[in-house]
């Protein structure tokens, strides 16, 4: 019965969009207006310019990237050094700009004179389009995991941005899944290693064998979940919806009596760190995250935990033979990631466990520095009270290409 309970809770979350409605439908007019804004609208609301770019992957997915071409303290100029920011699992580009304006990385980089690009991936809020497939009507739209995000989405973003800006290289900042998909991109598209002048890995992920988050409790039921999800036609997991907007609006405000519940949920999933959580940001975090992914992507993480490896998706023996020409999924080789890298990690991170981070760091041939912030959890690298001093200022100081004018 415990197994069935876990399975149906997860499947209920996966199907939440059908029950609760998608973002963009009816919602309250009260409360923080940025709860209901898109990433681009929030950027404009903070007083920064924004451009929207639609990037097509080689397998037909259409991704919306947002560009902040200059900042308040740095006007328009040609040939600004380019920085690409890639969000994590169940997140979106909003991660980089919903923090306080004076400390959020997207704004800091723009004000320092960088050309800032915010990436999207297939299946999230800004990646629900395809040249031939519909996310609502075609199950095959959701036939992907971080394998495809790394092999196709990240390279498509990087190649488009380099071509559009006419720059030879760029800097890359990834958080969580945004690090994992970078590693896959560099291995499957090896020419890109020379086009990344520095990679900053926040809460880096390869294997999750030592994950401490309660999400690991789902892992033993991965095979059952896959079978039931297929039978029920459930392909999408935790899309952005009015339910999460309402949570941010009504339950997670600073003056709400239930804000402690919102805090506890974040700590339970990502690790504790009461001293760094800013209650003023919780409503925005909850309303913009989760932003959706495929059930298959979630199951891939479960496989990584179950088998303690860093490998392609496991389709089962016959599926693996059809897809890979062998009975087991091939392992990834982190040693092929030759781009220069700086990692940032914390002891309280229940998703990117320090043991797993240490293993990954031992594989990278061009690791320049490992930044240990002992008390940080998984989300602190985005929104901690001291994220500017401990993370973002370090990133700025280590950018290999400095703007000619701020």
Short mmCIF file of C-alpha atoms in Angstrom, two decimals:
data_model
loop_
_atom_site.label_atom_id
_atom_site.label_comp_id
_atom_site.label_asym_id
_atom_site.label_seq_id
_atom_site.Cartn_x
_atom_site.Cartn_y
_atom_site.Cartn_z
CA UNK A 1 0.00 0.00 0.00
CA UNK A 2 2.90 2.36 0.72
CA UNK A 3 4.18 1.83 -2.82
CA UNK A 4 0.77 2.60 -4.32
CA UNK A 5 0.49 5.71 -2.16
CA UNK A 6 3.80 7.07 -3.40
CA UNK A 7 2.96 6.20 -6.99
CA UNK A 8 -0.43 7.91 -7.01
CA UNK A 9 0.86 11.00 -5.23
CA UNK A 10 3.50 11.39 -7.93
CA UNK A 11 1.05 10.71 -10.75
CA UNK A 12 -1.36 13.21 -9.25
CA UNK A 13 1.36 15.86 -9.34
CA UNK A 14 2.25 14.89 -12.88
CA UNK A 15 -1.33 15.43 -13.99
CA UNK A 16 -1.82 18.63 -12.02
CA UNK A 17 -2.14 20.80 -15.13
CA UNK A 18 -5.32 19.10 -16.25
CA UNK A 19 -6.89 19.56 -12.83
CA UNK A 20 -5.68 23.05 -11.99
CA UNK A 21 -5.26 24.88 -15.28
CA UNK A 22 -2.24 26.43 -16.92
CA UNK A 23 -0.63 29.77 -16.28
CA UNK A 24 -2.26 32.56 -18.24
CA UNK A 25 -5.87 31.74 -17.31
CA UNK A 26 -7.92 33.49 -14.62
CA UNK A 27 -6.19 34.60 -11.45
CA UNK A 28 -6.58 37.05 -8.59
CA UNK A 29 -5.80 40.72 -9.04
CA UNK A 30 -4.45 40.99 -5.50
CA UNK A 31 -0.89 40.67 -4.25
CA UNK A 32 2.57 40.85 -5.78
CA UNK A 33 2.11 41.52 -9.49
CA UNK A 34 5.31 39.66 -10.40
CA UNK A 35 3.71 36.39 -9.29
CA UNK A 36 1.73 36.44 -12.54
CA UNK A 37 4.40 37.90 -14.83
CA UNK A 38 6.59 36.11 -17.34
CA UNK A 39 10.36 36.32 -17.09
CA UNK A 40 10.46 39.07 -19.70
CA UNK A 41 7.76 41.07 -17.93
CA UNK A 42 9.62 40.85 -14.62
CA UNK A 43 12.84 42.08 -16.26
CA UNK A 44 11.00 45.08 -17.69
CA UNK A 45 9.27 45.67 -14.36
CA UNK A 46 12.69 45.94 -12.72
CA UNK A 47 13.70 48.62 -15.23
CA UNK A 48 15.90 46.56 -17.57
CA UNK A 49 15.65 46.05 -21.34
CA UNK A 50 14.77 42.61 -22.68
CA UNK A 51 14.68 40.82 -26.02
CA UNK A 52 12.95 37.54 -26.83
CA UNK A 53 14.68 35.03 -29.09
CA UNK A 54 13.14 31.80 -30.35
CA UNK A 55 15.66 29.04 -30.87
CA UNK A 56 14.93 25.84 -32.78
CA UNK A 57 16.72 22.65 -31.82
CA UNK A 58 17.83 20.15 -34.44
CA UNK A 59 14.91 17.89 -33.46
CA UNK A 60 12.27 20.60 -33.74
CA UNK A 61 11.72 22.02 -30.24
CA UNK A 62 11.26 25.79 -30.04
CA UNK A 63 12.80 27.46 -27.00
CA UNK A 64 12.28 31.03 -25.83
CA UNK A 65 15.50 32.66 -24.62
CA UNK A 66 15.43 36.06 -22.94
CA UNK A 67 18.28 38.50 -23.47
CA UNK A 68 19.23 41.43 -21.23
CA UNK A 69 21.51 43.31 -23.65
CA UNK A 70 22.60 45.98 -21.16
CA UNK A 71 21.90 47.21 -17.66
CA UNK A 72 20.96 50.33 -15.75
CA UNK A 73 24.61 51.14 -15.09
CA UNK A 74 25.89 49.90 -18.44
CA UNK A 75 24.36 51.22 -21.62
CA UNK A 76 24.20 49.71 -25.10
CA UNK A 77 27.58 48.89 -26.64
CA UNK A 78 28.88 46.54 -29.33
CA UNK A 79 30.83 43.36 -28.63
CA UNK A 80 29.95 42.97 -24.97
CA UNK A 81 31.19 39.69 -23.47
CA UNK A 82 28.39 37.14 -23.44
CA UNK A 83 27.14 35.16 -20.43
CA UNK A 84 24.59 32.35 -20.71
CA UNK A 85 22.55 31.31 -17.65
CA UNK A 86 20.90 27.85 -17.55
CA UNK A 87 18.36 26.91 -14.89
CA UNK A 88 17.81 23.59 -13.14
CA UNK A 89 15.21 20.82 -12.99
CA UNK A 90 11.55 21.95 -12.81
CA UNK A 91 12.70 25.56 -13.08
CA UNK A 92 12.82 28.31 -15.67
CA UNK A 93 14.79 31.40 -16.60
CA UNK A 94 12.87 33.24 -13.87
CA UNK A 95 15.36 31.73 -11.40
CA UNK A 96 17.96 34.31 -12.37
CA UNK A 97 15.80 37.44 -12.11
CA UNK A 98 13.17 37.01 -9.35
CA UNK A 99 15.68 37.68 -6.57
CA UNK A 100 16.29 41.18 -5.26
CA UNK A 101 17.42 43.48 -8.06
CA UNK A 102 20.64 44.38 -6.25
CA UNK A 103 21.70 40.74 -5.84
CA UNK A 104 20.09 38.61 -8.62
CA UNK A 105 22.77 37.38 -11.02
CA UNK A 106 20.97 38.39 -14.22
CA UNK A 107 20.86 42.05 -13.21
CA UNK A 108 24.35 42.10 -11.67
CA UNK A 109 25.89 40.82 -14.89
CA UNK A 110 23.97 43.29 -17.06
CA UNK A 111 24.99 46.20 -14.81
CA UNK A 112 28.62 45.04 -14.92
CA UNK A 113 28.64 45.35 -18.73
CA UNK A 114 27.81 41.81 -19.90
CA UNK A 115 25.40 40.67 -22.60
CA UNK A 116 23.17 38.32 -20.60
CA UNK A 117 21.16 35.43 -22.07
CA UNK A 118 18.69 33.29 -20.12
CA UNK A 119 18.14 29.80 -21.53
CA UNK A 120 15.10 27.52 -21.71
CA UNK A 121 14.70 23.78 -22.16
CA UNK A 122 12.08 21.59 -23.77
CA UNK A 123 8.97 20.98 -21.71
CA UNK A 124 9.15 23.89 -19.29
CA UNK A 125 7.18 27.15 -19.32
CA UNK A 126 9.28 28.59 -22.16
CA UNK A 127 9.82 25.37 -24.09
CA UNK A 128 6.31 24.12 -24.85
CA UNK A 129 6.46 24.52 -28.62
CA UNK A 130 7.60 22.31 -31.49
CA UNK A 131 7.62 22.55 -35.25
CA UNK A 132 5.26 19.55 -35.64
CA UNK A 133 4.28 18.23 -32.18
CA UNK A 134 1.78 19.58 -29.65
CA UNK A 135 2.56 19.25 -25.92
CA UNK A 136 -1.17 18.81 -25.26
CA UNK A 137 -2.01 16.30 -28.00
CA UNK A 138 1.19 14.43 -28.90
CA UNK A 139 2.63 12.11 -26.29
CA UNK A 140 5.88 11.93 -28.24
CA UNK A 141 6.53 15.61 -27.40
CA UNK A 142 7.39 14.37 -23.89
CA UNK A 143 9.72 11.55 -24.94
CA UNK A 144 12.83 13.13 -23.48
CA UNK A 145 15.02 13.35 -20.42
CA UNK A 146 18.14 15.32 -19.59
CA UNK A 147 19.86 13.24 -22.31
CA UNK A 148 18.10 15.25 -25.03
CA UNK A 149 18.26 18.54 -23.13
CA UNK A 150 22.03 18.16 -22.99
CA UNK A 151 22.52 16.82 -26.50
CA UNK A 152 20.18 19.22 -28.31
CA UNK A 153 18.83 22.12 -26.21
CA UNK A 154 22.00 23.47 -24.63
CA UNK A 155 24.01 23.27 -27.89
CA UNK A 156 21.18 24.96 -29.82
CA UNK A 157 21.19 27.85 -27.34
CA UNK A 158 24.97 28.25 -27.37
CA UNK A 159 25.36 28.07 -31.15
CA UNK A 160 22.53 30.53 -31.73
CA UNK A 161 23.87 33.03 -29.20
CA UNK A 162 27.43 32.90 -30.52
CA UNK A 163 26.23 33.36 -34.09
CA UNK A 164 23.82 36.18 -33.19
CA UNK A 165 26.38 38.14 -31.14
CA UNK A 166 29.31 37.30 -33.46
CA UNK A 167 31.40 36.32 -30.44
CA UNK A 168 33.97 33.53 -30.43
CA UNK A 169 33.30 32.39 -26.86
CA UNK A 170 30.92 32.87 -23.96
CA UNK A 171 30.75 32.20 -20.23
CA UNK A 172 28.24 29.68 -18.89
CA UNK A 173 26.55 29.66 -15.49
CA UNK A 174 24.46 26.59 -14.68
CA UNK A 175 22.50 25.56 -11.62
CA UNK A 176 21.66 21.93 -10.77
CA UNK A 177 20.32 20.28 -13.98
CA UNK A 178 21.83 23.24 -15.84
CA UNK A 179 25.25 21.82 -14.91
CA UNK A 180 24.36 18.23 -15.81
CA UNK A 181 23.10 19.20 -19.26
CA UNK A 182 26.22 21.31 -19.82
CA UNK A 183 28.42 18.27 -19.22
CA UNK A 184 26.34 16.21 -21.65
CA UNK A 185 26.46 19.02 -24.22
CA UNK A 186 30.25 19.20 -24.03
CA UNK A 187 30.60 15.42 -24.39
CA UNK A 188 28.14 15.03 -27.26
CA UNK A 189 29.20 18.27 -29.01
CA UNK A 190 32.94 18.36 -28.23
CA UNK A 191 33.68 21.40 -30.41
CA UNK A 192 31.71 23.52 -27.92
CA UNK A 193 34.35 23.03 -25.22
CA UNK A 194 36.58 25.58 -26.93
CA UNK A 195 33.71 28.04 -27.20
CA UNK A 196 33.14 28.22 -23.42
CA UNK A 197 35.74 30.45 -21.76
CA UNK A 198 34.53 29.58 -18.25
CA UNK A 199 31.80 27.39 -16.79
CA UNK A 200 30.46 28.20 -13.32
CA UNK A 201 28.72 25.15 -11.84
CA UNK A 202 26.31 25.95 -9.00
CA UNK A 203 25.17 22.89 -7.01
CA UNK A 204 26.64 20.61 -9.73
CA UNK A 205 24.90 17.36 -10.66
CA UNK A 206 26.22 14.21 -12.35
CA UNK A 207 25.26 11.12 -10.38
CA UNK A 208 22.79 11.54 -7.50
CA UNK A 209 23.77 8.30 -5.78
CA UNK A 210 24.06 9.98 -2.37
CA UNK A 211 21.04 12.29 -2.63
CA UNK A 212 19.48 12.89 0.80
CA UNK A 213 16.27 14.59 -0.33
CA UNK A 214 13.00 12.70 0.29
CA UNK A 215 12.68 12.65 -3.50
CA UNK A 216 14.85 9.53 -3.26
CA UNK A 217 11.81 7.73 -1.81
CA UNK A 218 10.23 7.80 -5.27
CA UNK A 219 13.21 6.08 -6.87
CA UNK A 220 12.43 2.45 -5.92
CA UNK A 221 9.07 2.75 -7.69
CA UNK A 222 10.43 4.19 -10.93
CA UNK A 223 9.53 1.16 -13.06
CA UNK A 224 5.98 1.02 -11.67
CA UNK A 225 5.55 4.74 -12.19
CA UNK A 226 6.62 4.46 -15.81
CA UNK A 227 4.16 1.65 -16.55
CA UNK A 228 1.21 3.38 -14.86
CA UNK A 229 2.03 6.77 -16.39
CA UNK A 230 2.12 5.20 -19.85
CA UNK A 231 -1.19 3.40 -19.28
CA UNK A 232 -2.86 6.61 -18.09
CA UNK A 233 -1.30 8.75 -20.81
CA UNK A 234 0.47 11.02 -18.31
CA UNK A 235 3.59 12.54 -19.85
CA UNK A 236 4.12 15.91 -18.14
CA UNK A 237 5.32 16.45 -14.57
CA UNK A 238 4.50 19.51 -12.45
CA UNK A 239 3.84 22.18 -15.07
CA UNK A 240 3.42 25.79 -14.02
CA UNK A 241 -0.22 26.31 -13.05
CA UNK A 242 -2.69 28.57 -11.32
CA UNK A 243 -2.41 26.36 -8.23
CA UNK A 244 1.20 27.39 -7.64
CA UNK A 245 0.38 31.02 -8.43
CA UNK A 246 -2.34 30.82 -5.79
CA UNK A 247 0.07 29.26 -3.31
CA UNK A 248 2.46 32.14 -3.84
CA UNK A 249 -0.35 34.66 -3.65
CA UNK A 250 -2.25 33.39 -0.62
CA UNK A 251 -0.14 30.97 1.42
CA UNK A 252 3.52 31.96 1.03
CA UNK A 253 3.47 35.71 1.63
CA UNK A 254 5.64 37.15 4.41
CA UNK A 255 2.60 38.06 6.52
CA UNK A 256 0.87 34.71 6.00
CA UNK A 257 0.49 32.38 8.98
CA UNK A 258 1.25 29.43 6.71
CA UNK A 259 4.56 30.72 5.35
CA UNK A 260 6.37 28.33 7.68
CA UNK A 261 4.79 25.46 5.71
CA UNK A 262 6.19 26.88 2.47
CA UNK A 263 9.62 27.22 4.07
CA UNK A 264 9.49 23.67 5.41
CA UNK A 265 8.63 22.21 1.99
CA UNK A 266 11.63 23.95 0.41
CA UNK A 267 13.93 22.73 3.19
CA UNK A 268 12.57 19.19 3.02
CA UNK A 269 13.34 18.90 -0.69
CA UNK A 270 16.54 20.92 -0.98
CA UNK A 271 18.14 20.84 2.48
CA UNK A 272 17.90 23.08 5.54
CA UNK A 273 19.33 26.57 5.88
CA UNK A 274 17.03 28.84 7.87
CA UNK A 275 19.65 31.58 8.14
CA UNK A 276 19.81 32.15 4.36
CA UNK A 277 16.14 31.90 3.33
CA UNK A 278 14.61 35.32 2.63
CA UNK A 279 10.86 35.10 3.42
CA UNK A 280 10.21 38.00 1.07
CA UNK A 281 11.14 35.82 -1.93
CA UNK A 282 9.14 32.70 -1.10
CA UNK A 283 5.94 33.78 -2.83
CA UNK A 284 7.83 34.48 -6.08
CA UNK A 285 9.81 31.23 -5.84
CA UNK A 286 6.67 29.13 -5.35
CA UNK A 287 4.72 30.88 -8.12
CA UNK A 288 7.46 30.45 -10.76
CA UNK A 289 8.71 27.02 -9.66
CA UNK A 290 7.89 24.29 -10.62
CA UNK A 291 7.86 25.11 -14.32
CA UNK A 292 7.38 21.59 -15.68
CA UNK A 293 9.29 18.75 -17.28
CA UNK A 294 8.57 15.27 -18.63
CA UNK A 295 7.77 12.24 -16.50
CA UNK A 296 10.62 10.50 -18.33
CA UNK A 297 13.07 13.13 -17.12
CA UNK A 298 12.03 12.59 -13.52
CA UNK A 299 12.37 8.83 -13.97
CA UNK A 300 15.88 9.28 -15.36
CA UNK A 301 16.94 10.89 -12.08
CA UNK A 302 15.35 7.96 -10.22
CA UNK A 303 17.46 5.57 -12.31
CA UNK A 304 20.59 7.56 -11.51
CA UNK A 305 19.85 7.16 -7.79
CA UNK A 306 18.85 3.50 -7.98
CA UNK A 307 21.91 2.34 -9.89
CA UNK A 308 24.42 4.93 -8.60
CA UNK A 309 25.70 5.73 -12.06
CA UNK A 310 26.02 8.63 -14.50
CA UNK A 311 24.43 7.21 -17.64
CA UNK A 312 21.93 7.58 -20.46
CA UNK A 313 18.25 6.77 -19.93
CA UNK A 314 17.52 3.09 -19.30
CA UNK A 315 14.80 1.87 -21.69
CA UNK A 316 15.04 -1.74 -20.49
CA UNK A 317 16.99 -4.48 -22.25
CA UNK A 318 15.11 -4.44 -25.57
CA UNK A 319 14.75 -0.67 -25.60
CA UNK A 320 18.44 -0.24 -24.88
CA UNK A 321 19.37 -2.56 -27.75
CA UNK A 322 17.11 -0.55 -30.07
CA UNK A 323 18.42 2.82 -28.90
CA UNK A 324 22.05 2.11 -28.04
CA UNK A 325 22.90 -1.25 -29.62
CA UNK A 326 23.64 -2.75 -26.20
CA UNK A 327 21.65 -4.21 -23.32
CA UNK A 328 22.55 -1.50 -20.78
CA UNK A 329 22.55 2.29 -21.14
CA UNK A 330 26.01 3.69 -21.97
CA UNK A 331 27.81 5.61 -19.26
CA UNK A 332 28.69 9.25 -19.69
CA UNK A 333 32.35 10.26 -19.47
CA UNK A 334 32.85 13.47 -17.48
CA UNK A 335 36.50 13.38 -18.45
CA UNK A 336 35.51 14.61 -21.90
CA UNK A 337 34.35 17.95 -20.49
CA UNK A 338 37.46 20.01 -21.17
CA UNK A 339 36.02 23.52 -20.79
CA UNK A 340 37.47 25.40 -17.78
CA UNK A 341 35.23 25.14 -14.73
CA UNK A 342 34.65 26.51 -11.24
CA UNK A 343 32.27 24.62 -8.96
CA UNK A 344 30.20 25.92 -6.03
CA UNK A 345 28.78 23.45 -3.52
CA UNK A 346 27.42 23.21 0.03
CA UNK A 347 27.20 20.65 2.82
CA UNK A 348 23.46 21.22 3.35
CA UNK A 349 22.61 20.44 -0.27
CA UNK A 350 20.38 17.36 -0.18
CA UNK A 351 20.26 17.04 -3.99
CA UNK A 352 23.87 17.71 -5.03
CA UNK A 353 25.42 15.79 -2.17
CA UNK A 354 29.06 16.64 -1.36
CA UNK A 355 30.11 13.01 -1.95
CA UNK A 356 28.65 13.09 -5.47
CA UNK A 357 30.17 16.52 -6.12
CA UNK A 358 33.60 15.28 -5.04
CA UNK A 359 33.34 12.34 -7.45
CA UNK A 360 32.38 14.65 -10.31
CA UNK A 361 35.21 17.07 -9.55
CA UNK A 362 37.67 14.19 -9.65
CA UNK A 363 36.60 13.47 -13.25
CA UNK A 364 36.89 16.96 -14.74
CA UNK A 365 40.28 17.57 -16.38
CA UNK A 366 40.05 21.37 -16.31
CA UNK A 367 38.61 22.19 -12.88
CA UNK A 368 40.08 25.56 -11.90
CA UNK A 369 38.58 26.00 -8.44
CA UNK A 370 36.12 24.37 -6.02
CA UNK A 371 34.19 26.88 -3.91
CA UNK A 372 32.83 25.31 -0.72
CA UNK A 373 30.08 27.22 1.09
CA UNK A 374 29.47 24.95 4.05
CA UNK A 375 25.99 26.02 5.14
CA UNK A 376 24.40 26.40 1.67
CA UNK A 377 21.55 24.18 0.48
CA UNK A 378 20.51 23.52 -3.13
CA UNK A 379 18.53 26.74 -3.65
CA UNK A 380 20.85 29.06 -1.75
CA UNK A 381 23.06 29.36 -4.83
CA UNK A 382 20.18 31.28 -6.44
CA UNK A 383 18.36 33.14 -3.66
CA UNK A 384 20.27 33.08 -0.36
CA UNK A 385 20.38 36.27 1.65
CA UNK A 386 24.17 36.34 1.15
CA UNK A 387 24.21 34.99 -2.42
CA UNK A 388 25.72 38.19 -3.78
CA UNK A 389 28.81 38.15 -1.57
CA UNK A 390 29.34 34.39 -1.48
CA UNK A 391 28.48 33.40 -5.06
CA UNK A 392 27.65 36.15 -7.54
CA UNK A 393 30.55 38.47 -6.67
CA UNK A 394 32.89 35.47 -6.98
CA UNK A 395 31.47 34.74 -10.43
CA UNK A 396 32.00 38.33 -11.52
CA UNK A 397 35.55 38.37 -10.17
CA UNK A 398 36.41 35.19 -12.10
CA UNK A 399 34.93 36.15 -15.46
CA UNK A 400 37.81 35.62 -17.90
CA UNK A 401 36.70 38.42 -20.23
CA UNK A 402 36.03 41.81 -18.65
CA UNK A 403 33.79 44.43 -20.31
CA UNK A 404 35.64 47.40 -21.79
CA UNK A 405 33.09 49.70 -20.13
CA UNK A 406 30.70 48.89 -17.29
#
